[in-house]
Amino acid sequence: MRYPPGVSQSDFDRALSQFQAAIGSDWVFIDEADVDLYRDAYSPLWGEEEEKIPSIALAPRSAEEVQALMRICNEFRIPVYPVSTGKNLGYGGSAPVLNGSVVLDLKRMNRIIEVSEENAFALVEPGVSYFDLYNYIQEKGLDLWIDCPDPGWGSLIGNALDHGVGYTVNPYRDHFEAHCGMEVVLADGDVVRTGMGAMPNAETWQQYRWGYGPWLDGLFAQSNFGVVTKMGFWLYPAPEAFRSGSVQVMGYNDVHELTRVTAKMMYSGILNTNAGVQSPMQFVLGQNPEMQERYERANAEDIRILDEFAQSNNTPFWSSSFKFYGPQEIVDSSWAYVKKQFAHIEGVRFQDQEALQFPMPYEELMQTSDENHLGVPSMSVFQLGNRSNFNPAGTNGHLGFSPVVPMTGEAVLQANKVLGKVLRDMGGNTVFNVPPYSYHQRTFTILIGFTVSRDSDTNQKTREIFRELVRVAAENGWGEYRTHTAFMDDCAATYSFNDNALLRLQQRLKDAIDPNGIISAGRYGIWPKHIRDEEGKGIADINSARDEEGGSNV
Amino acid sequence: MYKALILLAGILISTGTLAQSGDPVNGKAVYEHWCSPCHAPGARKHPGTAALEFLYKGEKPAVLEQRLDLTPALVATFVRNGVKIMPPFRKTEISDKELADIGAYLTPR
Ligand SMILES: Cc1cc2nc3c(=O)[nH]c(=O)nc-3n(C[C@H](O)[C@H](O)[C@H](O)COP(=O)(O)OP(=O)(O)OC[C@H]3O[C@@H](n4cnc5c(N)ncnc54)[C@H](O)[C@@H]3O)c2cc1C
């Protein structure tokens, strides 16, 4: 058995028997083989000393059991790391930030407490996956859609708490934004309900978000202030129809108008779902070193020649795909309206893509270009990095770099230029490279996926490139919307306005709400006082830190 | 890595760690929940099937349910160790009993 850092063996042994009494010994995993199942399967630190490996895992069945466990952890100052379904692959999986933490695995808390068709919401526990909620809605024949991320096995709660995203319409696709009301167990075992849920007999917990007084929900996402045991989510009344189409523009400089009009329509609500800016020319350029060089330099003369080159290849420089959901008439007229807004761009082309009507049998949904965009959870995205002709050996997963950039043509060009330069200069294996895409309402996010391997030299190189990307992005004013546990301090350090005032405030909150610093130490760069250094970073040798502080002896 | 896993599976068989015999009916249900999303027929939407189609090039069926060579021990080894982009499954997801059931379901009789 492995012991957590900063806790004496005798204390931990006493805590263990209390854990077993609280939730039953079957649900206290101490065998290393069982606990190794919590390693981050896609870890860029795999097999290295720094790899994040938990000591033991606990799997409670109810919020009351979570409360009991938190009281024990708090008494013995045991670092604990809650996960919901623990499928945060690409961002740390089910492994803690602080090596040796006890994982609190909430998978067994898998009740769908309520789904209201009339008011279109669900109240769920952490172990409920997108598959579970989808199946429940199908079985009951409710006229509702869920909004799911690509992988269907993740949880509504874990995904939302990491600011995860999906693909239908606002406000459902930004999963934290789509939540309404939480139940949270604090470090001392107290349980809090937010929003209207603070009323003992609340009737609108899942309908009115703000409740009374300061809204605290944001504290519990991308953080370590509590263990979320229930969360409400708004659901989408099933739309009648779907349509997609693309707009293609020929010239290098047309990116500005393409993006300006797109942004305006997003802010007007005419477009209410993800859209991005792709460059069909990128592939053509990649095969022509001279043109690639011109693209990277892009002075007036280069641009003139690039435009001629695009014309002669009959390939648009840029394109955007748009999606529409809703009543058939509205979907059709929205697309017609959108086309009109771009009609003034010389040489613009339009292409109709998919047109679908619902309800549609499951088998047919699975034949569409992307079922996840139609609220159908699946696992088809795992084709990324999979064994194929393109990649005969396959990969051991990926790691996502995902900075948020403004929705402007200028930013698109600048991001391509500076991030592309890092990748070209430093090499590195990318498994995918998603062009600027509006995962969120008013920005583009660029998503670069690095291959993860079981070879530490390769992984070390990838980490170096990743850190350089974080640095270059920050230099341009762009920060990551979410990051892997291996880079939490690096990204936190880029949000440094006024001598890290935000982080310092987060630390003050941490020290007040979780004074023993037991919950998810280090998550999003927030370290509790007993294990942070002057700069706020985690102290590697926690055992000696505790000794100095006069804590428990190890 | 891949070969090492198969080797490991051999060791498991010989030491008989997985003596528990499973229930194929429950195994089917567990399989459909946890495995079918990646291993159902149709390579386009099922990455497990796609990878095995590429790996075996017709030598063996790409769909696990059609395989004639799977044993409970081999299945258990992959489920608890993972392989490539398939991560291992924790015991809160698939218990040892359920794993034995999947093994029984996937073992040709
Ligand atoms: C191929 C691929 C494609 C992906 N596509 C997407 C995508 O389209 N959109 C997307 O958003 N993500 C995507 N991801 C990332 C990830 O897989 C999903 O976000 C997934 O839903 C997260 O896992 P989870 O739901 O099991 O969360 P968990 O792993 O359970 O939770 C994530 C983290 O949140 C915290 N947390 C979780 N639950 C609690 C709790 N109850 N209390 C306190 N803290 C908690 C923990 O720190 C935990 O580590 C993708 C990953 C892969 C590999």
XYZ file of C-alpha atoms and ligand atoms in Angstrom:
716
model
C 0.000 0.000 0.000
C 1.161 3.537 -0.735
C 0.831 6.272 1.868
C -0.192 9.861 1.111
C 2.356 12.613 1.735
C 2.240 14.647 4.917
C 0.382 12.048 6.978
C 2.015 9.738 9.478
C 1.609 6.018 8.920
C -0.104 5.553 12.249
C -2.609 8.331 11.515
C -3.258 6.921 8.094
C -3.806 3.445 9.456
C -6.345 4.835 11.911
C -8.044 6.783 9.136
C -8.184 3.629 7.025
C -10.207 1.716 9.530
C -12.548 4.691 9.840
C -12.903 4.835 6.040
C -13.774 1.154 6.019
C -16.332 1.619 8.760
C -17.872 4.576 6.910
C -18.312 3.052 3.438
C -17.498 -0.654 3.736
C -14.112 -2.202 3.057
C -15.071 -3.256 -0.494
C -15.045 0.394 -1.445
C -11.709 1.275 0.077
C -9.127 0.350 -2.541
C -5.675 -0.126 -1.100
C -4.072 -2.799 -3.297
C -1.611 -1.120 -5.600
C -3.004 -3.014 -8.585
C -6.478 -1.606 -7.895
C -5.194 1.890 -7.229
C -3.048 1.856 -10.372
C -6.295 1.834 -12.324
C -6.513 5.501 -11.279
C -3.246 6.432 -13.008
C -3.721 8.892 -15.852
C -3.743 6.497 -18.812
C -2.758 9.378 -21.105
C -0.132 10.773 -18.753
C 2.675 12.806 -20.331
C 4.634 11.915 -17.167
C 4.106 8.146 -17.486
C 6.678 6.108 -15.595
C 8.637 9.178 -14.456
C 9.188 10.096 -10.859
C 6.846 13.068 -11.185
C 3.978 10.933 -12.439
C 0.860 11.552 -10.411
C -0.192 8.349 -8.700
C -2.760 8.163 -5.917
C -2.147 6.345 -2.628
C -5.560 4.719 -2.215
C -9.070 5.271 -3.574
C -12.415 5.614 -1.813
C -15.756 5.085 -3.520
C -18.708 6.419 -1.524
C -22.284 5.761 -2.515
C -24.021 8.902 -1.227
C -23.503 12.505 -0.194
C -23.763 11.376 3.440
C -20.879 8.969 2.883
C -18.895 11.766 1.247
C -19.516 13.889 4.339
C -18.300 11.102 6.613
C -15.144 10.621 4.531
C -14.388 14.333 4.420
C -14.622 14.555 8.216
C -12.073 11.763 8.535
C -9.741 13.289 5.934
C -10.032 16.661 7.614
C -9.230 15.257 11.034
C -6.085 13.523 9.800
C -5.257 16.152 7.166
C -5.295 13.614 4.370
C -5.058 15.047 0.838
C -8.081 13.929 -1.140
C -8.891 14.301 -4.835
C -12.536 13.975 -5.939
C -13.400 12.800 -9.442
C -16.853 12.184 -10.880
C -16.419 9.653 -13.696
C -12.655 10.223 -13.829
C -12.482 10.224 -17.629
C -10.712 13.549 -17.993
C -8.277 12.034 -20.480
C -6.097 14.631 -22.140
C -6.414 16.761 -18.987
C -5.232 14.371 -16.271
C -7.617 11.394 -16.194
C -8.519 10.240 -12.691
C -5.096 10.987 -11.188
C -4.626 13.758 -8.626
C -2.485 16.861 -9.062
C -0.629 16.130 -5.825
C 1.094 12.783 -6.045
C -0.088 10.387 -3.340
C -3.488 11.996 -2.752
C -6.426 9.746 -1.952
C -8.821 9.621 -4.897
C -12.454 10.087 -3.986
C -14.151 8.221 -6.813
C -17.793 9.308 -7.109
C -18.691 6.938 -9.951
C -21.000 4.904 -7.718
C -23.118 7.977 -6.997
C -24.998 7.564 -10.229
C -28.574 8.540 -9.566
C -30.537 10.662 -11.991
C -32.589 12.418 -9.354
C -35.011 14.280 -11.571
C -35.601 15.107 -15.213
C -38.295 17.642 -15.978
C -39.601 17.677 -19.518
C -41.799 20.688 -18.867
C -39.020 22.876 -17.500
C -36.244 21.104 -19.408
C -33.695 20.297 -16.739
C -31.973 17.394 -15.030
C -30.639 17.030 -11.497
C -27.902 14.414 -11.320
C -25.201 12.914 -9.124
C -21.515 12.909 -10.140
C -21.395 9.344 -11.480
C -24.090 9.969 -14.102
C -22.564 9.832 -17.579
C -23.826 11.394 -20.786
C -24.723 7.879 -21.947
C -26.751 7.333 -18.763
C -28.758 10.530 -19.117
C -29.288 10.018 -22.856
C -30.536 6.456 -22.279
C -32.840 7.607 -19.503
C -34.396 10.260 -21.745
C -34.815 7.772 -24.589
C -36.371 5.127 -22.353
C -38.844 7.612 -20.938
C -39.521 9.038 -24.406
C -38.930 12.625 -23.274
C -38.800 15.340 -25.896
C -35.388 16.591 -24.760
C -31.828 16.676 -26.039
C -28.706 16.622 -23.979
C -25.598 18.490 -25.031
C -22.638 16.117 -24.852
C -18.888 16.463 -25.365
C -17.286 14.032 -27.798
C -16.727 11.151 -25.357
C -20.044 9.854 -24.004
C -18.649 8.117 -20.929
C -17.744 11.314 -19.052
C -20.034 12.886 -16.482
C -22.159 15.994 -16.658
C -20.637 17.123 -13.377
C -16.943 16.341 -13.955
C -17.076 17.801 -17.425
C -18.841 20.995 -16.334
C -16.490 21.457 -13.370
C -13.552 21.472 -15.762
C -15.392 23.961 -18.017
C -16.024 21.313 -20.654
C -17.895 21.984 -23.862
C -20.248 20.406 -26.363
C -21.769 21.076 -29.733
C -25.453 22.018 -29.823
C -26.605 25.569 -29.071
C -26.259 28.286 -26.428
C -26.511 28.070 -23.503
C -26.315 24.275 -23.385
C -22.983 23.783 -25.120
C -20.878 25.522 -22.486
C -21.524 23.006 -19.768
C -20.770 25.123 -16.734
C -22.960 27.833 -18.178
C -25.752 25.275 -18.612
C -25.734 24.256 -14.969
C -28.224 25.551 -12.443
C -27.774 24.794 -8.760
C -25.251 22.656 -6.893
C -24.908 20.640 -3.749
C -21.396 20.715 -2.316
C -19.714 18.972 0.596
C -17.009 21.141 2.146
C -13.719 20.044 3.652
C -15.180 19.870 7.154
C -18.092 17.713 5.983
C -20.669 20.512 5.966
C -23.081 20.390 3.007
C -24.213 23.473 1.090
C -26.782 23.995 -1.656
C -26.286 26.970 -3.942
C -28.770 29.226 -5.715
C -32.414 28.593 -4.866
C -31.384 25.252 -3.349
C -30.503 27.162 -0.192
C -34.236 27.289 0.525
C -35.192 24.094 2.348
C -38.299 23.636 0.205
C -36.962 25.202 -2.995
C -39.205 24.845 -6.026
C -36.906 26.501 -8.567
C -33.427 25.143 -7.739
C -32.852 24.090 -11.352
C -34.635 27.047 -12.971
C -33.264 30.206 -11.336
C -29.549 30.254 -11.015
C -28.593 33.263 -8.916
C -30.491 32.598 -5.713
C -30.016 35.322 -3.148
C -26.805 37.204 -2.438
C -23.398 36.429 -3.915
C -23.357 33.608 -6.431
C -20.750 31.103 -5.324
C -21.018 28.340 -7.899
C -17.994 29.568 -9.847
C -15.824 28.777 -6.839
C -16.315 25.073 -7.321
C -15.208 24.779 -10.958
C -11.544 24.408 -11.936
C -10.715 24.602 -8.271
C -10.475 22.796 -4.956
C -13.008 24.352 -2.630
C -15.476 21.484 -2.242
C -16.808 18.131 -3.418
C -19.821 18.560 -5.669
C -22.430 15.890 -4.955
C -25.367 17.099 -7.092
C -25.750 19.510 -9.934
C -28.638 20.695 -12.068
C -28.378 21.161 -15.843
C -30.619 22.828 -18.346
C -31.657 20.609 -21.249
C -32.566 21.497 -24.812
C -36.159 20.848 -25.961
C -35.602 18.599 -28.977
C -35.385 20.758 -32.107
C -37.276 19.932 -35.288
C -34.482 20.332 -37.762
C -30.780 20.782 -38.330
C -28.873 22.232 -41.223
C -25.248 23.004 -41.901
C -23.499 24.908 -44.628
C -20.136 26.411 -45.383
C -18.979 29.806 -46.564
C -15.713 29.932 -48.489
C -13.707 33.004 -49.342
C -10.841 33.162 -51.797
C -8.381 35.812 -50.584
C -5.859 35.843 -47.771
C -7.251 39.095 -46.401
C -10.853 37.891 -46.609
C -10.305 36.254 -43.231
C -11.048 39.616 -41.642
C -14.479 40.069 -43.185
C -15.350 36.390 -42.768
C -14.585 36.596 -39.059
C -16.114 40.035 -38.497
C -19.468 38.994 -39.947
C -19.381 35.659 -38.118
C -18.714 37.381 -34.809
C -21.482 39.907 -35.350
C -23.980 37.143 -36.076
C -22.845 35.247 -32.980
C -23.321 38.293 -30.809
C -26.742 38.868 -32.384
C -27.811 35.303 -31.638
C -28.401 34.454 -35.300
C -25.575 31.993 -34.981
C -25.839 30.283 -31.614
C -23.488 27.367 -31.938
C -19.875 26.499 -32.718
C -18.237 27.868 -35.821
C -14.614 28.138 -36.802
C -12.237 29.423 -39.412
C -10.431 26.827 -41.431
C -7.943 27.235 -44.213
C -8.451 24.811 -47.077
C -5.236 26.321 -48.470
C -3.162 25.127 -45.549
C -2.750 21.681 -47.014
C -1.836 23.033 -50.442
C 0.668 25.443 -48.890
C 2.225 22.662 -46.831
C 3.280 21.001 -50.061
C 4.897 24.078 -51.517
C 7.827 25.418 -49.475
C 8.018 28.699 -51.359
C 4.352 29.477 -50.788
C 4.582 28.347 -47.175
C 7.400 30.817 -46.665
C 5.318 33.583 -48.196
C 2.402 32.639 -45.952
C 4.586 32.904 -42.881
C 6.040 36.268 -43.933
C 2.867 37.658 -45.535
C 3.958 41.087 -46.734
C 1.869 42.848 -49.382
C 3.735 41.214 -52.246
C 3.487 37.756 -50.644
C -0.233 38.176 -50.161
C -0.733 39.166 -53.814
C 1.122 36.038 -54.925
C -0.637 33.823 -52.398
C -4.008 35.052 -53.640
C -3.052 34.238 -57.225
C -1.860 30.843 -56.078
C -5.171 30.156 -54.322
C -7.061 31.222 -57.477
C -4.954 29.024 -59.706
C -5.518 26.061 -57.371
C -9.189 26.929 -57.261
C -8.925 26.567 -53.471
C -10.493 29.043 -51.090
C -8.083 30.541 -48.604
C -10.584 30.349 -45.742
C -13.849 28.706 -44.939
C -16.313 28.581 -42.079
C -19.012 26.024 -41.426
C -22.211 27.046 -39.743
C -24.871 24.956 -38.026
C -28.505 25.769 -37.395
C -30.937 24.062 -35.038
C -34.633 24.687 -34.528
C -37.935 24.814 -36.383
C -37.512 24.040 -40.096
C -38.597 27.511 -41.260
C -36.204 29.225 -38.920
C -33.289 26.960 -39.770
C -33.834 27.523 -43.489
C -34.271 31.258 -43.255
C -31.296 31.633 -40.894
C -29.013 29.971 -43.420
C -30.466 32.126 -46.210
C -29.917 35.223 -44.074
C -26.366 34.218 -43.197
C -25.496 33.755 -46.868
C -26.761 37.254 -47.576
C -24.456 38.708 -44.929
C -21.414 37.316 -46.727
C -22.584 37.994 -50.277
C -20.532 41.210 -50.584
C -17.212 39.342 -50.305
C -15.841 39.013 -53.821
C -15.749 35.428 -55.061
C -17.541 34.013 -51.988
C -18.927 30.501 -52.360
C -21.604 28.732 -50.386
C -22.105 25.065 -49.924
C -25.082 23.304 -48.367
C -24.000 20.464 -46.142
C -26.321 18.330 -43.999
C -30.064 18.862 -43.675
C -31.805 16.648 -41.107
C -35.180 16.339 -39.473
C -36.018 14.925 -36.065
C -36.958 12.663 -34.481
C -34.611 10.326 -36.291
C -33.951 6.660 -35.458
C -30.762 6.026 -33.491
C -29.173 4.021 -36.316
C -29.649 6.940 -38.686
C -28.295 9.425 -36.171
C -25.155 7.283 -36.003
C -24.794 7.593 -39.777
C -24.711 11.392 -39.762
C -21.460 13.276 -40.058
C -21.277 13.825 -36.293
C -23.855 12.431 -33.881
C -22.285 14.342 -30.976
C -23.498 17.574 -32.610
C -27.012 16.125 -32.454
C -26.941 15.428 -28.736
C -26.119 11.759 -29.195
C -23.244 10.566 -26.997
C -20.767 8.114 -28.513
C -17.089 7.250 -28.499
C -16.383 7.846 -32.164
C -13.927 10.656 -31.399
C -11.406 8.119 -30.094
C -10.506 7.592 -33.703
C -8.061 10.401 -32.909
C -4.661 8.902 -32.250
C -5.988 5.445 -32.995
C -4.079 2.854 -34.994
C -4.642 3.510 -38.709
C -2.854 3.792 -42.047
C -1.899 7.286 -41.068
C -0.539 6.100 -37.730
C 0.196 2.343 -37.847
C 1.561 2.085 -34.298
C -1.248 4.068 -32.703
C -0.656 6.341 -29.716
C -1.101 6.234 -25.960
C -3.512 9.103 -26.010
C -3.134 12.821 -26.296
C -2.677 16.044 -24.439
C -4.631 19.198 -25.295
C -3.220 22.719 -25.551
C -6.184 25.069 -25.783
C -5.698 28.840 -25.644
C -8.580 31.286 -26.005
C -8.114 33.979 -28.668
C -10.300 36.884 -29.810
C -12.838 36.336 -32.560
C -11.037 38.505 -35.107
C -9.275 37.827 -38.373
C -6.194 39.465 -36.974
C -6.036 37.031 -34.062
C -6.579 34.074 -36.381
C -3.597 35.146 -38.486
C -1.442 35.954 -35.489
C -2.245 32.648 -33.762
C -1.460 30.666 -36.896
C 1.777 32.559 -37.167
C 3.148 32.469 -33.632
C 1.858 29.100 -32.473
C 2.709 27.580 -35.849
C 6.230 28.925 -35.483
C 6.715 27.208 -32.121
C 5.548 23.925 -33.600
C 7.758 24.296 -36.661
C 10.816 25.352 -34.668
C 10.489 22.771 -31.955
C 8.992 19.872 -33.906
C 6.736 17.699 -31.829
C 4.078 15.161 -32.624
C 0.637 16.617 -32.966
C -2.245 14.263 -33.442
C -4.727 16.974 -34.335
C -4.778 20.668 -34.778
C -8.207 22.234 -34.592
C -8.295 25.646 -36.221
C -9.875 28.556 -34.319
C -13.295 27.337 -33.212
C -15.906 28.977 -31.028
C -16.256 26.445 -28.241
C -17.383 29.442 -26.225
C -19.812 32.220 -27.098
C -17.504 35.121 -27.875
C -14.049 33.734 -28.506
C -12.173 31.240 -30.580
C -10.239 28.436 -28.956
C -7.374 26.784 -30.735
C -6.905 23.160 -29.882
C -3.602 21.445 -30.452
C -3.420 17.803 -29.463
C -0.013 16.303 -28.774
C 0.563 12.604 -28.945
C 1.379 11.036 -25.599
C 3.677 8.065 -25.520
C 5.122 5.569 -23.072
C 8.595 6.904 -23.875
C 9.693 9.555 -21.404
C 12.159 11.262 -23.746
C 9.368 11.881 -26.209
C 7.066 13.050 -23.435
C 9.707 15.370 -22.005
C 10.120 16.986 -25.399
C 6.359 17.379 -25.670
C 6.229 19.036 -22.254
C 8.921 21.465 -23.313
C 6.971 22.426 -26.425
C 3.774 22.682 -24.427
C 5.379 25.074 -21.944
C 6.772 27.173 -24.773
C 3.294 27.383 -26.288
C 1.869 28.499 -22.945
C 4.557 31.188 -22.776
C 4.113 32.422 -26.346
C 0.333 32.439 -26.046
C 0.535 34.474 -22.832
C 2.923 36.895 -24.494
C 0.145 37.503 -27.012
C -2.505 37.909 -24.341
C -4.046 34.462 -24.717
C -4.539 32.025 -21.855
C -5.631 28.407 -21.744
C -9.286 27.724 -20.959
C -8.362 24.463 -19.287
C -5.221 22.469 -18.875
C -3.684 19.124 -18.034
C -2.715 18.499 -14.412
C 0.963 18.472 -15.425
C 0.799 22.164 -16.382
C -1.499 23.691 -13.804
C 1.150 25.908 -12.221
C 2.526 26.972 -15.607
C -0.843 28.215 -16.797
C -1.796 29.772 -13.456
C 1.422 31.785 -13.634
C 0.247 33.447 -16.848
C -2.802 34.923 -15.091
C -0.480 37.192 -13.146
C -1.987 40.722 -13.288
C -0.902 42.864 -10.328
C 1.588 40.480 -8.832
C -0.674 37.431 -9.142
C -3.516 39.153 -7.333
C -6.085 36.631 -8.568
C -4.083 33.650 -7.393
C -3.413 35.378 -4.080
C -7.140 35.908 -3.588
C -7.818 32.286 -4.489
C -5.236 31.257 -1.907
C -6.936 33.374 0.758
C -10.233 31.711 -0.050
C -8.604 28.300 -0.026
C -7.055 28.870 3.363
C -10.383 30.066 4.764
C -12.691 27.401 3.318
C -10.326 24.438 3.537
C -7.890 25.429 6.287
C -6.221 22.023 6.402
C -5.772 22.157 2.638
C -7.115 18.662 2.048
C -9.097 19.036 -1.198
C -7.359 18.657 -4.579
C -4.162 20.449 -3.624
C -2.615 22.171 -6.625
C -5.671 22.055 -8.849
C -5.522 25.019 -11.252
C -2.423 26.216 -9.417
C -4.143 26.713 -6.062
C -1.976 25.202 -3.328
C -2.942 25.237 0.326
C -0.755 27.236 2.693
C 1.149 24.348 4.234
C 2.514 23.199 0.898
C 3.080 26.325 -1.130
C 6.282 28.267 -1.556
C 6.796 32.042 -1.774
C 5.632 32.071 -5.377
C 2.546 30.051 -4.549
C 3.821 26.887 -6.231
C 3.474 23.456 -4.677
C 6.318 22.255 -2.480
C 7.587 18.923 -3.689
C 8.729 17.632 -0.320
C 5.522 17.881 1.637
C 6.598 15.626 4.444
C 9.329 18.001 5.541
C 7.061 21.021 5.043
C 4.588 19.520 7.490
C 7.354 18.807 9.997
C 8.505 22.408 10.006
C 4.978 23.589 10.430
C 4.656 21.343 13.464
C 2.048 19.138 11.849
C 1.885 15.413 12.117
C 5.204 13.607 12.171
C 6.072 11.181 9.483
C 3.977 -3.380 -24.978
C 1.338 -5.169 -26.989
C 3.148 -8.477 -27.031
C 4.026 -8.075 -23.363
C 0.344 -7.903 -22.549
C -0.433 -11.099 -24.391
C 2.447 -12.731 -22.547
C 1.088 -11.441 -19.281
C -2.263 -12.912 -20.146
C -0.578 -16.281 -20.542
C 0.833 -15.999 -17.060
C -2.573 -15.203 -15.679
C -4.051 -18.264 -17.298
C -1.331 -20.521 -15.961
C -1.658 -19.282 -12.415
C -5.421 -19.482 -12.670
C -5.977 -16.067 -11.091
C -9.308 -15.868 -12.820
C -10.882 -19.061 -11.655
C -14.224 -17.312 -11.131
C -16.606 -18.378 -13.876
C -18.804 -15.659 -15.213
C -22.386 -15.218 -16.283
C -22.521 -14.555 -20.027
C -26.008 -13.031 -19.890
C -24.966 -10.329 -17.475
C -21.672 -10.154 -19.365
C -23.531 -9.131 -22.501
C -25.266 -6.292 -20.655
C -22.022 -5.040 -19.148
C -20.276 -5.374 -22.505
C -22.979 -3.377 -24.235
C -22.674 -0.596 -21.703
C -18.901 -0.323 -21.485
C -17.387 -1.895 -24.586
C -19.841 -1.616 -27.488
C -19.413 2.160 -27.830
C -15.886 1.385 -29.099
C -16.147 -2.255 -30.193
C -19.534 -2.542 -31.953
C -19.583 -3.398 -35.676
C -18.774 -0.536 -38.034
C -15.270 0.897 -38.059
C -16.368 4.440 -38.882
C -17.965 5.137 -35.512
C -16.272 2.485 -33.367
C -12.587 3.103 -32.746
C -11.913 -0.288 -31.096
C -13.258 -2.034 -34.173
C -11.350 0.338 -36.461
C -8.031 -0.327 -34.705
C -8.493 -4.100 -34.663
C -9.525 -4.105 -38.316
C -6.290 -2.296 -39.097
C -4.211 -4.477 -36.775
C -5.449 -7.873 -37.964
C -6.219 -7.051 -41.582
C -8.850 -9.762 -41.781
C -6.769 -12.405 -40.000
C -9.178 -12.179 -37.089
C -12.597 -10.524 -36.908
C -12.401 -6.837 -36.009
C -15.463 -7.139 -33.757
C -14.601 -8.705 -30.384
C -17.934 -10.522 -30.158
C -17.054 -12.460 -33.312
C -13.635 -13.585 -32.090
C -12.995 -17.270 -31.495
C -9.741 -16.884 -29.596
C -10.672 -14.744 -26.592
C -10.447 -16.119 -23.076
C -11.598 -14.547 -19.818
C -7.971 -14.068 -18.774
C -7.010 -12.299 -21.984
C -10.040 -10.044 -21.809
C -9.285 -9.256 -18.154
C -5.711 -8.358 -18.965
C -6.764 -5.816 -21.560
C -9.549 -4.392 -19.424
C -7.322 -3.905 -16.377
C -4.220 -2.736 -18.247
C -5.691 -0.890 -21.183
C -3.978 -0.817 -24.531
C -3.065 2.207 -26.641
C -5.967 4.681 -26.492
C -8.169 2.236 -24.561
C -7.602 3.092 -20.895
C -7.988 0.482 -18.157
C -11.308 0.289 -16.330
C -11.529 0.885 -12.586
C -13.366 -1.459 -10.257
C -16.090 1.116 -9.633
C -16.806 0.923 -13.359
C -16.444 -2.807 -13.900
C -16.211 -5.024 -10.821
C -14.214 -8.267 -10.845
C -17.489 -10.172 -11.039
C -18.656 -8.115 -14.024
C -15.285 -8.583 -15.659
C -15.604 -12.341 -15.310
C -19.085 -12.008 -16.840
C -17.711 -10.114 -19.854
C -15.032 -12.796 -20.150
C -17.695 -15.492 -20.198
C -19.696 -13.571 -22.792
C -16.706 -13.133 -25.099
C -15.440 -16.711 -24.748
C -16.756 -18.859 -27.584
C -18.728 -21.860 -26.385
C -10.651 11.962 -27.660
C -11.134 12.941 -26.631
C -12.069 13.905 -26.966
C -12.521 14.813 -26.015
N -13.475 15.722 -26.368
C -13.960 16.578 -25.437
C -15.012 17.488 -25.758
O -15.554 17.494 -26.859
N -15.399 18.368 -24.803
C -14.874 18.350 -23.556
O -15.298 19.147 -22.716
N -13.913 17.495 -23.225
C -13.442 16.599 -24.114
N -12.468 15.702 -23.743
C -11.902 15.767 -22.385
C -12.594 14.843 -21.344
O -12.553 13.521 -21.780
C -14.026 15.226 -21.050
O -14.111 16.577 -20.694
C -14.629 14.407 -19.914
O -16.013 14.612 -19.824
C -13.997 14.736 -18.555
O -14.043 13.619 -17.764
P -15.148 13.398 -16.636
O -16.446 13.902 -17.116
O -15.045 11.975 -16.259
O -14.647 14.341 -15.470
P -13.807 13.930 -14.195
O -12.552 13.309 -14.626
O -14.666 13.190 -13.260
O -13.565 15.368 -13.596
C -12.632 16.273 -14.079
C -11.968 17.000 -12.900
O -12.916 17.844 -12.274
C -12.802 17.780 -10.849
N -14.021 17.165 -10.315
C -14.766 16.226 -10.926
N -15.827 15.914 -10.201
C -15.769 16.646 -9.083
C -16.618 16.763 -7.982
N -17.756 16.075 -7.903
N -16.279 17.625 -6.997
C -15.150 18.364 -7.099
N -14.309 18.292 -8.144
C -14.619 17.448 -9.138
C -11.627 16.906 -10.551
O -10.500 17.718 -10.343
C -11.478 16.069 -11.809
O -10.156 15.675 -12.041
C -12.001 14.767 -24.691
C -11.051 13.810 -24.364
C -10.635 12.890 -25.309
C -9.660 11.843 -24.894
